[in-house]
XYZ file of C-alpha atoms in Angstrom:
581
model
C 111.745 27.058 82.530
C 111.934 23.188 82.182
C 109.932 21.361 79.807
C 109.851 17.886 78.504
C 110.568 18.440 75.330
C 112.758 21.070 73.664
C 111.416 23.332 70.844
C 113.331 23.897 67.451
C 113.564 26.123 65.009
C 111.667 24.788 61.805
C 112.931 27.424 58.684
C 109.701 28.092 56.546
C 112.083 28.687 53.775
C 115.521 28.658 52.278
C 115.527 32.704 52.741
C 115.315 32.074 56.379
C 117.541 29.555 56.616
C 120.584 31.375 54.690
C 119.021 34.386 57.086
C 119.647 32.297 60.657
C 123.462 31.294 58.747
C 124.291 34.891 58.713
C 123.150 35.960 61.968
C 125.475 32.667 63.119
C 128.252 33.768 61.316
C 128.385 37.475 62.262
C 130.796 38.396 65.124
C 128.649 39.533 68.333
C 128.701 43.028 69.326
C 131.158 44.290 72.160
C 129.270 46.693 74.694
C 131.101 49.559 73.419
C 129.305 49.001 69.851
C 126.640 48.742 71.575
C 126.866 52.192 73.507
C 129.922 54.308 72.836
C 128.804 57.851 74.656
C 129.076 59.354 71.233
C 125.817 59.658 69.755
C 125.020 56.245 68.418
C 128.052 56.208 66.202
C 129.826 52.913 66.416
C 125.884 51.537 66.888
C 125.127 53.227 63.253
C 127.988 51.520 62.210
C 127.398 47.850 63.288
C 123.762 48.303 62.254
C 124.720 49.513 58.607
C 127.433 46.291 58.355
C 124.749 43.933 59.292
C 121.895 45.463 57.153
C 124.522 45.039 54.777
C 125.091 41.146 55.108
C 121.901 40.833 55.082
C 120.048 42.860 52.847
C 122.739 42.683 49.820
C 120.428 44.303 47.062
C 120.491 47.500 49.088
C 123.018 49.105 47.543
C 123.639 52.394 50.099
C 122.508 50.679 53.390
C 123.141 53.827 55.411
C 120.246 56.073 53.947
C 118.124 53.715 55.917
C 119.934 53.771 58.908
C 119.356 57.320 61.145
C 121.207 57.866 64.850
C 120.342 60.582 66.940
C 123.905 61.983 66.199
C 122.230 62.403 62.426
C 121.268 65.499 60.963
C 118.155 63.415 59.374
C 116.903 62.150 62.618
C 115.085 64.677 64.264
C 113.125 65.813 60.672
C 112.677 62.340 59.759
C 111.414 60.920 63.343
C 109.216 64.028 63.501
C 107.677 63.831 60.296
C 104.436 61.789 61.154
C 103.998 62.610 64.570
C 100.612 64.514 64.977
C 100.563 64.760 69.025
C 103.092 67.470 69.551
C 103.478 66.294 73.612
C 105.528 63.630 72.003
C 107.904 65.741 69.900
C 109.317 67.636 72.477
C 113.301 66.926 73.146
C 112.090 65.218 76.836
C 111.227 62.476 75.573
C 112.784 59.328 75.248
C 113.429 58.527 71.711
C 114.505 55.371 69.416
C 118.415 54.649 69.503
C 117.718 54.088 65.470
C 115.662 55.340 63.496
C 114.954 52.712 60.322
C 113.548 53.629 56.966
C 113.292 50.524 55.006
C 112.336 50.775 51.293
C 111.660 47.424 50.574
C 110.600 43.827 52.045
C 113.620 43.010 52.455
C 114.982 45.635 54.095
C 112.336 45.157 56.778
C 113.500 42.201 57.496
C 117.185 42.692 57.747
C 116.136 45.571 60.237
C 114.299 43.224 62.931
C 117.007 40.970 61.865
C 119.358 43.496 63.062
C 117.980 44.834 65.898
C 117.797 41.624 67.851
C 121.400 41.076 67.178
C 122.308 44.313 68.449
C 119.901 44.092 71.152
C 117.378 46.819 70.537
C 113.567 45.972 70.452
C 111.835 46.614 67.907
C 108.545 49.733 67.759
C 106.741 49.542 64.337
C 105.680 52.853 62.938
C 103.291 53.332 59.894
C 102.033 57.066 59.817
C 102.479 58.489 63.374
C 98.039 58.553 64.338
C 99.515 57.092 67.260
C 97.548 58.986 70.809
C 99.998 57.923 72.869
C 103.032 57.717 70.851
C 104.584 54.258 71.387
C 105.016 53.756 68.014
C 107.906 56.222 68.329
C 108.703 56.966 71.755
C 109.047 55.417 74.925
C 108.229 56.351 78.967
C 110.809 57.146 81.262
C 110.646 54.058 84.073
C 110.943 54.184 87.342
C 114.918 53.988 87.444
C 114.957 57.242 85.146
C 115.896 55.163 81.990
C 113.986 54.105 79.073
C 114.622 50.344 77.613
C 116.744 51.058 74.141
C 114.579 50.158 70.873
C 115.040 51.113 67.175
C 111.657 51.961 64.883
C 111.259 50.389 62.059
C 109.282 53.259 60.244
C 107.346 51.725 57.072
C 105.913 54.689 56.058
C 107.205 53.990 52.295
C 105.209 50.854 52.022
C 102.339 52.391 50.685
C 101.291 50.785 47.211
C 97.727 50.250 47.123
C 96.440 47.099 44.472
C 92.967 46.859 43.797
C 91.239 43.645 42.105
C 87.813 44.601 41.552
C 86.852 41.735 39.895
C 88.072 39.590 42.796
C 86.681 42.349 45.241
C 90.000 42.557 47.279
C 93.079 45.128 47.824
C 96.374 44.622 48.413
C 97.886 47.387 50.504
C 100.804 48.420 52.257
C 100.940 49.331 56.088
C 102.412 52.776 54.863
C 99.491 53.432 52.666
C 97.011 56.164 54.251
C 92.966 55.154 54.175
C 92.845 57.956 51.501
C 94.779 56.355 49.468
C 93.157 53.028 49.806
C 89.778 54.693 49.537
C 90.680 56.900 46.532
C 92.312 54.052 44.504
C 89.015 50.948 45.841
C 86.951 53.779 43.983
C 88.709 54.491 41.016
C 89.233 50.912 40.199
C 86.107 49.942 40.844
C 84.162 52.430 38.840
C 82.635 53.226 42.479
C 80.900 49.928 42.878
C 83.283 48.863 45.912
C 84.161 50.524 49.334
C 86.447 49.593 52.544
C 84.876 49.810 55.859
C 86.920 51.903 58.360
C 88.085 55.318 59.883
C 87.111 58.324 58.230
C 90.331 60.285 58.859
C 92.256 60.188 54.842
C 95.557 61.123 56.571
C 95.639 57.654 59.548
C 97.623 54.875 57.977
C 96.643 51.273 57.208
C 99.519 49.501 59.091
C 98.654 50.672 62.635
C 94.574 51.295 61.578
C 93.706 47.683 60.845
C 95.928 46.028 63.540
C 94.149 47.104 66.577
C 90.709 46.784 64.772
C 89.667 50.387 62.517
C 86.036 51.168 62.834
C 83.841 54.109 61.069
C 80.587 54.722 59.378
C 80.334 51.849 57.678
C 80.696 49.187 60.301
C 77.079 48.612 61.630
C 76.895 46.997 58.059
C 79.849 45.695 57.378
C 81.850 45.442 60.311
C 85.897 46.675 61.724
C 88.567 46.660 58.765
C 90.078 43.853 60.336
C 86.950 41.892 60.270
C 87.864 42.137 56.425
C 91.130 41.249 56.124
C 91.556 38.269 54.146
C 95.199 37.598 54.175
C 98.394 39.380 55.246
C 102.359 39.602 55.526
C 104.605 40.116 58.722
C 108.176 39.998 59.342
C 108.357 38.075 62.341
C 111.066 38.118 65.318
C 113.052 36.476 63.251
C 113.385 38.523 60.229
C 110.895 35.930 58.377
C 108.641 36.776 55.807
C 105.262 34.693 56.455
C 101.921 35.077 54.995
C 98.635 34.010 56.496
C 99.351 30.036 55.453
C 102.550 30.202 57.247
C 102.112 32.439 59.877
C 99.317 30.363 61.336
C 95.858 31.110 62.338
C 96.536 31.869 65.601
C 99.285 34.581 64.720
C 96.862 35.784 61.498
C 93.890 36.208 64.355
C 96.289 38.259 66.762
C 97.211 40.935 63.878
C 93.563 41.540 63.040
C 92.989 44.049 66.327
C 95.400 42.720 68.611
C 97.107 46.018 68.445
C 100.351 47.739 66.723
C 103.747 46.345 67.659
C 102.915 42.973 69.472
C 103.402 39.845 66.706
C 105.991 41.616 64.230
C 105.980 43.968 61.597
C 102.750 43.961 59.411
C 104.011 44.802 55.236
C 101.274 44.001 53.410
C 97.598 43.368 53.786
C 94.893 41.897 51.564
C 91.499 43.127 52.527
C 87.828 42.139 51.185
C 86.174 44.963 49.774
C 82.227 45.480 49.886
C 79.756 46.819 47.659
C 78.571 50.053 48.229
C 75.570 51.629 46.068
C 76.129 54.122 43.369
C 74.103 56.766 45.682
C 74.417 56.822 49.573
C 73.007 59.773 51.381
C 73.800 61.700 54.271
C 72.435 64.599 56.941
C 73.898 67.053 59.591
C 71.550 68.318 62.197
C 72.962 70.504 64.066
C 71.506 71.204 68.024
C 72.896 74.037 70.142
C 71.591 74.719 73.731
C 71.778 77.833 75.219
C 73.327 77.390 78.871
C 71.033 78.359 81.252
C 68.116 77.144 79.140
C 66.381 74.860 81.368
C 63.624 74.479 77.863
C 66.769 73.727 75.291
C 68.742 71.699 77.939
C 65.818 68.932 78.691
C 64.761 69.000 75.250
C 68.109 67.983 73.822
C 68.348 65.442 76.650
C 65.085 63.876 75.839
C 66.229 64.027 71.956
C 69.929 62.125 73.007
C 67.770 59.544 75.399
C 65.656 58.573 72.611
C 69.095 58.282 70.214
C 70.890 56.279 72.505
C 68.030 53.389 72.769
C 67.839 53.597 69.052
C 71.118 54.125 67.002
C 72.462 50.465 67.480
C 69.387 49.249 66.334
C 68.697 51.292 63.476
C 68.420 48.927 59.779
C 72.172 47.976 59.125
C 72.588 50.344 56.194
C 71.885 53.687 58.853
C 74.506 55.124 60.938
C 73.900 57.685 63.157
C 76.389 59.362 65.629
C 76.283 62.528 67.667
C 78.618 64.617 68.953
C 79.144 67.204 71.337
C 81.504 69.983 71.749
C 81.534 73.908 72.774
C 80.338 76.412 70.630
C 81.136 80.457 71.458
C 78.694 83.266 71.186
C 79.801 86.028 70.235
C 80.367 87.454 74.099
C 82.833 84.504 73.948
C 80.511 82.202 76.364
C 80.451 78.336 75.706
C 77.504 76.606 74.954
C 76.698 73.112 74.595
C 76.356 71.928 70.253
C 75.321 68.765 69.765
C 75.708 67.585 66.178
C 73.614 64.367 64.541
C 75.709 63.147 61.396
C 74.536 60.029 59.572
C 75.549 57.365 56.941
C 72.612 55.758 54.608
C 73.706 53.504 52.360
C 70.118 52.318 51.752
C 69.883 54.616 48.941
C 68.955 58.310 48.375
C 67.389 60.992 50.731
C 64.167 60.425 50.432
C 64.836 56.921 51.663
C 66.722 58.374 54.646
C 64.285 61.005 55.657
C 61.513 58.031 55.545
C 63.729 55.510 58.156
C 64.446 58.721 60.293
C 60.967 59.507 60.489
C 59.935 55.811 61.451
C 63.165 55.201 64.214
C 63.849 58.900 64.751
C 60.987 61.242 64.461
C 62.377 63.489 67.329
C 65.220 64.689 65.302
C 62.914 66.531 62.370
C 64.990 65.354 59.512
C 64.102 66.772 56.039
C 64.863 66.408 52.886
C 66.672 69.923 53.180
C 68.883 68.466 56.171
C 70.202 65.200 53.623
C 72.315 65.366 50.376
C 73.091 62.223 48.007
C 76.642 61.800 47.219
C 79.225 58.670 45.769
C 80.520 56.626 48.732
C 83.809 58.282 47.967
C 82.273 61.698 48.114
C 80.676 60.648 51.629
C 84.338 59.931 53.178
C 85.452 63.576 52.241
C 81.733 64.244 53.778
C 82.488 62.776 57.031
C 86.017 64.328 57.495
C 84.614 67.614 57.178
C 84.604 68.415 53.708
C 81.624 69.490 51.843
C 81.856 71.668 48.965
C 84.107 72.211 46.409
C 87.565 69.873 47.139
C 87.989 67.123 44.834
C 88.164 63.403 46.029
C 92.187 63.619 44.917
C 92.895 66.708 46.285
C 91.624 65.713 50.133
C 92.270 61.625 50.008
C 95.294 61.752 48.295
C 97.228 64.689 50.822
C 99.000 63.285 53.810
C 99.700 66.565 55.232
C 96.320 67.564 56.118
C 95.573 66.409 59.511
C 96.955 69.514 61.963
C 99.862 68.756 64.652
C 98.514 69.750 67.783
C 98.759 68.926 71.544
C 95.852 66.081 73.036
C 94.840 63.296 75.040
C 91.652 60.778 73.945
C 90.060 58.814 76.596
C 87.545 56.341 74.876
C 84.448 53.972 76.928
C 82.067 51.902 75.859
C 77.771 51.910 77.588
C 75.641 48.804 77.577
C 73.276 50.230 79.405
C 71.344 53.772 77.916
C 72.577 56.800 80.184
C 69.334 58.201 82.455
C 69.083 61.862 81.874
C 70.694 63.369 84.278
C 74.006 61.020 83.159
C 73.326 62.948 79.959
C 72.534 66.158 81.660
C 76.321 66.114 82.823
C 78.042 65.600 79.755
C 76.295 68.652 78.325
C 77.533 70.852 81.121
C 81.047 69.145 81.548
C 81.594 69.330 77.426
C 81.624 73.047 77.993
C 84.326 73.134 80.193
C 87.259 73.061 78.417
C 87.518 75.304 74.998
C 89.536 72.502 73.159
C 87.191 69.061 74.443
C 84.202 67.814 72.666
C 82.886 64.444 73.054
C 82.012 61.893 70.127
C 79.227 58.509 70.322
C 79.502 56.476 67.588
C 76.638 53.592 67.707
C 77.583 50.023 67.336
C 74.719 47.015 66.689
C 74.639 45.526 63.367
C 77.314 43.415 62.176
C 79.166 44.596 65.285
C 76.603 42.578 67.552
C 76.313 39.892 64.880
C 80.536 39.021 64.861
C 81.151 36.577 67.351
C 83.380 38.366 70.312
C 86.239 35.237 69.567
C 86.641 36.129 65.613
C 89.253 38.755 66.131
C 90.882 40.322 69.082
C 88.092 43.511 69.482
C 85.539 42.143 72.140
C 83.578 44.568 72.643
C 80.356 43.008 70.254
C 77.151 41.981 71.385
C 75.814 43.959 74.047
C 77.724 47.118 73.077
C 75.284 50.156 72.439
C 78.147 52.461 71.548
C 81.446 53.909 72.544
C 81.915 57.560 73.810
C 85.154 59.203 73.287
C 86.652 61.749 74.922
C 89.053 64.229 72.894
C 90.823 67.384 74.418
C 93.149 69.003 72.068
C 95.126 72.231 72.510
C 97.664 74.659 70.270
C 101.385 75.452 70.863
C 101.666 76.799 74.199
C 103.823 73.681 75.557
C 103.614 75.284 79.017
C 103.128 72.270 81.556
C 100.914 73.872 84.127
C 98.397 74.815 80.849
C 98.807 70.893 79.701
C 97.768 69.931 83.141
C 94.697 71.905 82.714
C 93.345 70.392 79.596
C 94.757 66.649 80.919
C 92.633 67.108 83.809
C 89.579 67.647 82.177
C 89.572 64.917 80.016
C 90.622 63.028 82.723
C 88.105 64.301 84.617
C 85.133 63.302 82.498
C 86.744 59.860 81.838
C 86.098 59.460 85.828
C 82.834 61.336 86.543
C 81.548 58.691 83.670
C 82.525 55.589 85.837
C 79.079 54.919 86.917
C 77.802 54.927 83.179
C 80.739 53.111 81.785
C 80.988 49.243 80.776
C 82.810 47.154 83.745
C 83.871 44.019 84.975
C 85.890 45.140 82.985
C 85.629 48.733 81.897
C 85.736 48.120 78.052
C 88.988 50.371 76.564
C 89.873 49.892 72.611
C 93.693 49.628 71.550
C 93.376 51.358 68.793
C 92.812 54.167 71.327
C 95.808 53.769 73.494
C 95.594 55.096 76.980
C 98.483 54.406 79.149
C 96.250 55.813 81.975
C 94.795 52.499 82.382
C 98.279 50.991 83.318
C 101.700 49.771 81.277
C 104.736 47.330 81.169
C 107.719 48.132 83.607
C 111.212 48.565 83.200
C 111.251 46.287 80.654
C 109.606 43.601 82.177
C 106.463 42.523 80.953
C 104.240 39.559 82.791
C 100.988 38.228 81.794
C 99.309 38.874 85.681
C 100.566 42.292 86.110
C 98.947 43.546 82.423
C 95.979 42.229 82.812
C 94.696 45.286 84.501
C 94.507 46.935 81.313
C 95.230 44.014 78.892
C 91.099 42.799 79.647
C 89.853 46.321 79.142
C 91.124 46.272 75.891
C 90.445 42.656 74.908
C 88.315 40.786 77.446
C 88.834 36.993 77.278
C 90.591 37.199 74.349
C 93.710 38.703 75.986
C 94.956 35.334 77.503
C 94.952 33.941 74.025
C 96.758 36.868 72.467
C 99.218 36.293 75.110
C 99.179 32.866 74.221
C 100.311 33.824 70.638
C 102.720 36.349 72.017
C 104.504 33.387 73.720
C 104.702 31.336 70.351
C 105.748 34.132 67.818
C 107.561 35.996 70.071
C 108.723 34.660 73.288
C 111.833 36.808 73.581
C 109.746 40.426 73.308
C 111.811 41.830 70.393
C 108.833 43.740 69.709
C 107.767 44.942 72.745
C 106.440 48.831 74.187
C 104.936 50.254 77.125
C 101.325 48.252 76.130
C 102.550 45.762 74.204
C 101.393 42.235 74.851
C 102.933 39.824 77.771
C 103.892 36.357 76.500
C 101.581 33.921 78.407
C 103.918 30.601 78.683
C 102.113 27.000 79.266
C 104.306 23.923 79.742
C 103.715 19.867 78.801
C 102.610 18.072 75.849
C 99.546 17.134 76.867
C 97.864 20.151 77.502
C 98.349 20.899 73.583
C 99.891 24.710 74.496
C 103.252 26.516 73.488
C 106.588 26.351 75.600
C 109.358 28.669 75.371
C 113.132 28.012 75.776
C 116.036 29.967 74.846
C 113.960 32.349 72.051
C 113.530 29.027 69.857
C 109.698 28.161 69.020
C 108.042 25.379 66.928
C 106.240 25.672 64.123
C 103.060 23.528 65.626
């Protein structure tokens, strides 16, 4: 590309400076470094030397340096992965494996790994549903593009300031951890608004968006991040002054491993009331029912026109999934689980009966709990586990075999719509089907404030989750793929379009990926819009600033969108340099 002016390098810093020196000053790598048919050895050694230069506090730089040739690779790369059809010895793995400790080391890592040539997949806790934190696709030549991971899994101190309402927290940090130690500290006057899984990690949570119960009132994580830190292409260390605005908007939902590795994040944290309440009702419908079937559709019809526009402080999803009698026949259960944070259960019973009647809730159906006591709620737990006992253990979520499809509605589905996702739920022993409502603050946020889109106009999303046990066999994967699959496309005529609305944080490489390595702007946009809508070009816009050369770059990671001339105000890219305008 041609432009009529050339862009420089401006260092943010005297660190980065004396970092650029050293990268000028090391010798380049020969090919054979680079790939010497034995296992990643002479690449284990360049990478150590380098880490070395420039990470000189590390005094044993080759604990955090893992080739495949290394008895601690396999264990180590496996540790976090939860979706076993990405741990299998098929598939096409990092040619490091990195395990900073420290800032610093993060840096010389992405440092390192453009020198050597590898880009760069960040990994926080492995919740990853397609896996390209960790892994990559074979392309069409048979060959996957090399990368390293930078794994920051022990970045994980949490920091609360209650009297400044904020936390500090590291991208390695689980939300159980965050949520157990925003309670603690604040004598359980504060809460964080996201996921309700303890064991999913910050890092990769808040940077494609994180919602959960608490988001009709207070919106997505990352509509409450405040401030952050990333390690950029360069191996610089920039918080949100430095960064930019534009780069700060793009790592609040723009999705994992696009604008550089995310170490530290500073979130607002909102008040939550001493006492929140919460129900389960539970539906099941006998199949073959005709009674029970168009009752429970005329109970979901009324939900769907109501649950985004419910007060603020009531959340109300349902779900739907198979439950066996005891001849082992499936049959429909739909499950109603709510958040009030309005106050106690007689408060709650009196909104359901005003917005809901048709659900029957009772006081016997509700139970008052701590906010912190609801998140165990919501995961599962109800009796007799301790706050520390579930937040605080990372190995509770089970490894297992699945696929998650995820739409959005803006228009209510007619009954027979519903109707069909009763009988298809059924179908498959390991599927069920979640609708979490949106409205609220979600309608409220402006679609341009961060990266997620998918505000006003919403009603809810509807995911689709298929999960199975061990047997690996292909022909039995195929099964379960092609039901969830299946529903995905029988719901086409219910779904959002123009675009069909996707969410990152729910990767689905169904909906199309980057090539071979080479990534354009035109050729994501299939999927890049389903994701993002409009705001896609301008995350590709930032992608062209902060990273014009893709060092961090996947399967779904974002194109850089390049435009040229002074007057038109824009970025232009030449040789991997960038400005700091």
């Amino acid at each position: 590309m041609t432009s009529k002016t050339m862009a420089v390098v401006r260092p943010r810093s005297a660190a980065h400076l004396s970092l650029l020196f050293l990268l000028l000053l090391a010798p380049p790598c020969s090919p054979q470094e680079q790939d010497d048919g034995g296992g990643g050895v002479a690449l284990h050694g360049s990478f150590v030397r380098c880490v070395a230069r420039l990470s000189p506090a590390t005094t044993d730089p080759s604990r955090l340096v893992h080739a495949p040739s290394a008895a601690s690779y396999t264990s180590l790369l496996n540790a976090t992965i939860q979706n076993l059809r990405f741990a299998s010895p098929r598939t096409p793995r990092p040619a490091l494996l990195l395990t900073p400790a420290t800032v610093a080391e993060v840096r010389a890592c992405v440092a390192c790994c453009r020198r050597q040539g590898l880009t760069v997949r960040a990994r926080s806790g492995g919740h990853d549903y397609e896996g390209l934190s960790y892994r990559s696709v074979l392309q069409s030549a048979g060959t996957a593009r090399p990368f390293a991971v930078v794994d920051v899994a022990a970045l994980r101190d949490v920091r609360v300031d209650a009297a400044r309402r904020v936390a500090t927290v590291g991208p390695g940090a689980t939300l159980g951890e965050l949520y157990y130690a925003v309670a603690r500290d604040s004598g359980g006057a504060l809460g964080f608004p996201a996921g309700i899984c303890p064991t999913v990690c910050v890092g990769g949570h808040l940077s494609g968006g994180g919602f959960g119960p608490m988001m009709r009132k207070h919106g997505l994580g990352a509509d409450n991040v405040v401030d952050a830190e990333v390690v950029d292409a360069d191996g610089r260390l920039l918080d949100r002054a430095a960064m930019g605005e534009g780069h700060f908007w793009a790592i609040r939902g723009g999705g994992g491993g696009s604008f550089g590795v995310v170490v530290s994040w500073t979130v607002r944290l909102v008040p939550v009331p001493r006492v929140v309440s919460a129900f389960t009702v539970r539906r099941l419908v006998r199949r073959g029912d005709r009674r029970q079937t168009q009752a429970t559709v005329r109970l979901l019809a009324k939900w769907q026109r109501v649950a985004h526009a419910l007060p603020d402080d009531l959340f109300v999803k349902a779900a739907m999934e198979p439950e066996l009698d005891d001849a082992g026949e499936r049959h429909p259960l739909v499950t109603f689980k709510s958040l009030f944070l309005g106050g106690n259960c007689s408060g709650m019973v009196a909104e359901m009966s005003a917005h809901l009647p048709e659900l029957g809730v009772t006081a016997s159906d509700c139970r008052d709990m701590s906010w912190i006591q609801s998140m165990l709620y919501f995961y599962g737990y109800t009796s007799g586990q301790t706050a520390a006992e579930v937040l605080l253990d990372r190995s509770l979520q089970p490894k297992d075999y699945y696929k998650v499809k995820l739409d959005y509605v803006t228009t209510p589905i007619p009954a027979a719509g519903l109707a069909g996702l009763l009988a298809r739920v059924v179908e498959d022993r390991g599927g069920s089907i979640d609708v979490d409502p949106q409205g609220g603050a979600m309608s409220a946020t402006p679609e341009s404030d961060t990266p997620y889109a998918h505000r006003r106009g919403y009603l809810y999303n509807v995911q689709y989750f298929v999960k199975w046990g061990g047997d690996a066999n292909v022909s039995y994967e195929d099964a379960h793929l092609g039901w969830v699959r299946g529903v995905h496309r029988w719901m086409t005529p219910y779904a959002s379009a123009s675009p069909r609305a996707a969410y990152v944080n729910f990767r689905d490489l169904d909906l199309g990926q980057n090539v071979d390595g080479k990534t354009t702007y035109e050729a994501a946009r299939a999927w890049g819009e389903m994701y993002f809508r409009g705001n896609f070009r301008r995350l590709a816009m930032v992608k062209a600033e902060v990273d014009p050369d893709q060092v961090f770059w996947s399967e779904q990671s974002i194109p850089p969108l390049f435009e040229v001339g002074e007057e038109t105000g824009e970025w232009h890219s030449q040789s991997g340099l960038f400005s700091d305008s």
